[in-house]
């Protein structure tokens, strides 16, 4: 599933990760480098499995742990209303 941010959410990459700004509430979320890889992969049209592969390739982490982390981030983004 490719990711699409909600209409009023913008993303900006920084030297530390990615910042998401919810313009409706003024809240912002700072994603670490792992979260940045996940969101970048999905915003570019990748699937959840592609994001897991990207995390495994970049960091010294097992596939099952990477899959759990990706799923947890996606769940958080959805429940926070940051995705469309």
Coordinates of N, CA and C in Angstrom, one line a residue:
X1 N 0.8 -1.2 0.0 CA 0.0 0.0 0.0 C 0.9 1.2 0.0
X2 N 0.8 2.0 -1.0 CA 1.5 3.3 -1.1 C 0.9 4.2 -0.1
X3 N 1.7 5.1 0.5 CA 1.2 6.0 1.5 C 0.9 7.3 0.9
X4 N -0.2 7.9 1.4 CA -0.6 9.3 1.0 C -0.9 10.0 2.3
X5 N -0.2 11.1 2.5 CA -0.5 12.0 3.7 C -1.8 12.6 3.6
X6 N -2.5 12.9 4.7 CA -3.7 13.6 4.7 C -3.5 15.0 4.0
X7 N -4.6 15.6 3.5 CA -4.5 16.8 2.8 C -3.8 17.9 3.5
X8 N -4.0 18.0 4.8 CA -3.4 19.1 5.6 C -2.1 18.8 6.3
X9 N -1.5 17.7 5.9 CA -0.2 17.3 6.5 C 0.9 17.4 5.5
X10 N 2.0 18.1 5.9 CA 3.1 18.3 5.1 C 4.3 17.6 5.7
X11 N 5.3 17.2 4.8 CA 6.5 16.5 5.3 C 7.7 17.3 4.8
X12 N 8.7 17.3 5.7 CA 10.0 18.0 5.3 C 11.1 17.1 6.0
X13 N 12.1 16.7 5.1 CA 13.2 16.0 5.6 C 14.2 17.0 6.2
X14 N 14.8 16.6 7.3 CA 15.8 17.4 8.0 C 17.1 16.5 8.1
X15 N 18.1 17.1 8.7 CA 19.3 16.3 8.8 C 19.2 15.2 9.9
X16 N 18.1 15.3 10.7 CA 17.9 14.3 11.8 C 16.8 13.3 11.5
X17 N 16.0 13.5 10.4 CA 14.9 12.7 10.0 C 13.9 13.4 9.2
X18 N 12.6 13.2 9.5 CA 11.5 13.9 8.8 C 10.6 14.5 9.8
X19 N 10.1 15.6 9.5 CA 9.1 16.3 10.3 C 7.8 16.3 9.5
X20 N 6.7 15.9 10.2 CA 5.4 16.0 9.7 C 4.6 17.1 10.4
X21 N 4.0 18.0 9.7 CA 3.2 19.0 10.3 C 1.7 18.9 9.9
X22 N 0.9 18.7 11.0 CA -0.5 18.7 10.8 C -1.0 20.1 10.9
X23 N -1.3 20.7 9.8 CA -1.7 22.1 9.7 C -3.1 22.3 10.4
X24 N -3.9 21.3 10.5 CA -5.2 21.4 11.2 C -5.1 21.7 12.6
X25 N -4.1 21.0 13.3 CA -4.0 21.2 14.7 C -2.7 22.0 15.1
X26 N -1.8 22.1 14.2 CA -0.5 22.7 14.5 C 0.5 21.8 15.2
X27 N 0.1 20.5 15.3 CA 1.0 19.5 15.9 C 2.0 19.1 14.8
X28 N 3.2 18.8 15.3 CA 4.2 18.2 14.4 C 4.8 17.0 15.0
X29 N 5.2 16.1 14.2 CA 5.8 14.8 14.5 C 7.2 14.7 13.9
X30 N 8.1 14.3 14.7 CA 9.5 14.2 14.2 C 9.8 12.7 14.1
X31 N 10.1 12.2 12.9 CA 10.5 10.8 12.7 C 12.0 10.7 12.6
X32 N 12.5 9.6 13.3 CA 13.9 9.4 13.3 C 14.3 8.8 11.9
X33 N 15.6 8.6 11.7 CA 16.0 8.1 10.4 C 15.3 6.8 9.9
X34 N 15.0 5.9 10.8 CA 14.2 4.7 10.4 C 12.9 5.1 9.9
X35 N 12.2 6.0 10.6 CA 10.8 6.4 10.2 C 10.9 7.1 8.8
X36 N 12.0 7.9 8.6 CA 12.2 8.6 7.4 C 12.3 7.6 6.2
X37 N 13.1 6.6 6.4 CA 13.2 5.6 5.3 C 11.8 4.9 5.0
X38 N 11.1 4.6 6.1 CA 9.8 4.0 5.9 C 8.9 5.0 5.1
X39 N 8.7 6.2 5.6 CA 7.8 7.1 5.0 C 8.2 7.5 3.5
X40 N 9.5 7.7 3.3 CA 10.0 8.0 2.0 C 9.7 6.9 1.0
X41 N 9.9 5.6 1.4 CA 9.7 4.5 0.6 C 8.2 4.4 0.2
X42 N 7.3 4.6 1.2 CA 5.9 4.5 0.9 C 5.4 5.7 0.1
X43 N 5.9 6.9 0.4 CA 5.4 8.1 -0.4 C 5.8 8.0 -1.8
X44 N 6.9 7.3 -2.1 CA 7.4 7.1 -3.4 C 6.7 5.9 -4.2
X45 N 5.7 5.4 -3.5 CA 4.9 4.3 -4.2 C 5.2 2.9 -3.8
X46 N 6.2 2.8 -2.8 CA 6.5 1.4 -2.4 C 5.4 0.8 -1.5
X47 N 5.5 -0.5 -1.3 CA 4.6 -1.2 -0.5 C 5.2 -1.4 0.9
X48 N 4.4 -1.9 1.8 CA 4.9 -2.1 3.2 C 6.2 -3.0 3.2
X49 N 6.1 -4.1 2.4 CA 7.3 -5.0 2.3 C 8.5 -4.3 1.8
X50 N 8.4 -3.3 0.9 CA 9.5 -2.6 0.4 C 10.1 -1.7 1.5
X51 N 9.3 -1.2 2.3 CA 9.8 -0.4 3.5 C 10.5 -1.3 4.4
X52 N 10.0 -2.5 4.7 CA 10.7 -3.4 5.6 C 12.1 -3.7 4.9
X53 N 12.1 -4.0 3.7 CA 13.4 -4.3 3.0 C 14.4 -3.2 3.1
X54 N 13.9 -1.9 3.0 CA 14.7 -0.8 3.0 C 15.3 -0.6 4.4
X55 N 14.5 -0.9 5.5 CA 15.0 -0.8 6.8 C 16.1 -1.8 7.1
X56 N 15.8 -3.1 6.7 CA 16.7 -4.2 6.9 C 18.1 -3.9 6.2
X57 N 18.0 -3.3 5.0 CA 19.2 -3.0 4.2 C 20.0 -1.9 4.8
X58 N 19.3 -1.0 5.5 CA 20.0 0.2 6.0 C 20.6 0.0 7.5
X59 N 19.9 -0.8 8.3 CA 20.2 -1.0 9.7 C 20.5 -2.4 10.0
X60 N 21.2 -2.6 11.1 CA 21.5 -4.0 11.6 C 20.3 -4.5 12.4
X61 N 19.3 -4.9 11.7 CA 18.0 -5.3 12.3 C 17.5 -6.5 11.6
X62 N 16.9 -7.4 12.3 CA 16.2 -8.6 11.7 C 14.9 -8.2 11.0
X63 N 14.6 -9.0 10.0 CA 13.4 -8.8 9.2 C 12.1 -8.7 10.0
X64 N 12.0 -9.6 11.0 CA 10.7 -9.7 11.8 C 10.6 -8.4 12.6
X65 N 11.7 -8.0 13.2 CA 11.7 -6.7 14.0 C 11.4 -5.5 13.1
X66 N 12.0 -5.5 12.0 CA 11.8 -4.4 11.0 C 10.3 -4.4 10.6
X67 N 9.7 -5.5 10.4 CA 8.3 -5.6 10.0 C 7.4 -5.1 11.1
X68 N 7.7 -5.4 12.3 CA 7.0 -4.9 13.5 C 7.1 -3.4 13.6
X69 N 8.3 -2.9 13.4 CA 8.5 -1.5 13.5 C 7.7 -0.7 12.4
X70 N 7.8 -1.2 11.2 CA 7.1 -0.6 10.1 C 5.6 -0.6 10.4
X71 N 5.0 -1.7 10.8 CA 3.6 -1.8 11.1 C 3.2 -0.9 12.2
X72 N 4.0 -0.8 13.2 CA 3.7 0.1 14.3 C 3.7 1.6 13.9
X73 N 4.6 2.0 13.1 CA 4.7 3.4 12.6 C 3.4 3.6 11.7
X74 N 3.1 2.7 10.8 CA 1.9 2.9 10.0 C 0.7 3.0 10.8
X75 N 0.5 2.2 11.8 CA -0.6 2.2 12.7 C -0.7 3.6 13.4
X76 N 0.4 4.1 13.9 CA 0.5 5.4 14.5 C 0.1 6.5 13.6
X77 N 0.6 6.5 12.4 CA 0.2 7.5 11.4 C -1.3 7.5 11.1
X78 N -1.8 6.3 10.9 CA -3.2 6.2 10.6 C -4.1 6.7 11.8
X79 N -3.8 6.2 13.0 CA -4.6 6.5 14.2 C -4.5 8.0 14.5
X80 N -3.4 8.6 14.1 CA -3.2 10.0 14.4 C -3.8 10.9 13.3
X81 N -4.4 10.3 12.3 CA -5.0 11.1 11.2 C -4.1 11.7 10.3
X82 N -2.8 11.2 10.2 CA -1.8 11.9 9.4 C -1.8 11.3 7.9
X83 N -2.6 10.2 7.7 CA -2.6 9.6 6.4 C -4.0 9.8 5.8
X84 N -4.1 9.7 4.5 CA -5.4 9.8 3.8 C -6.0 8.5 3.7

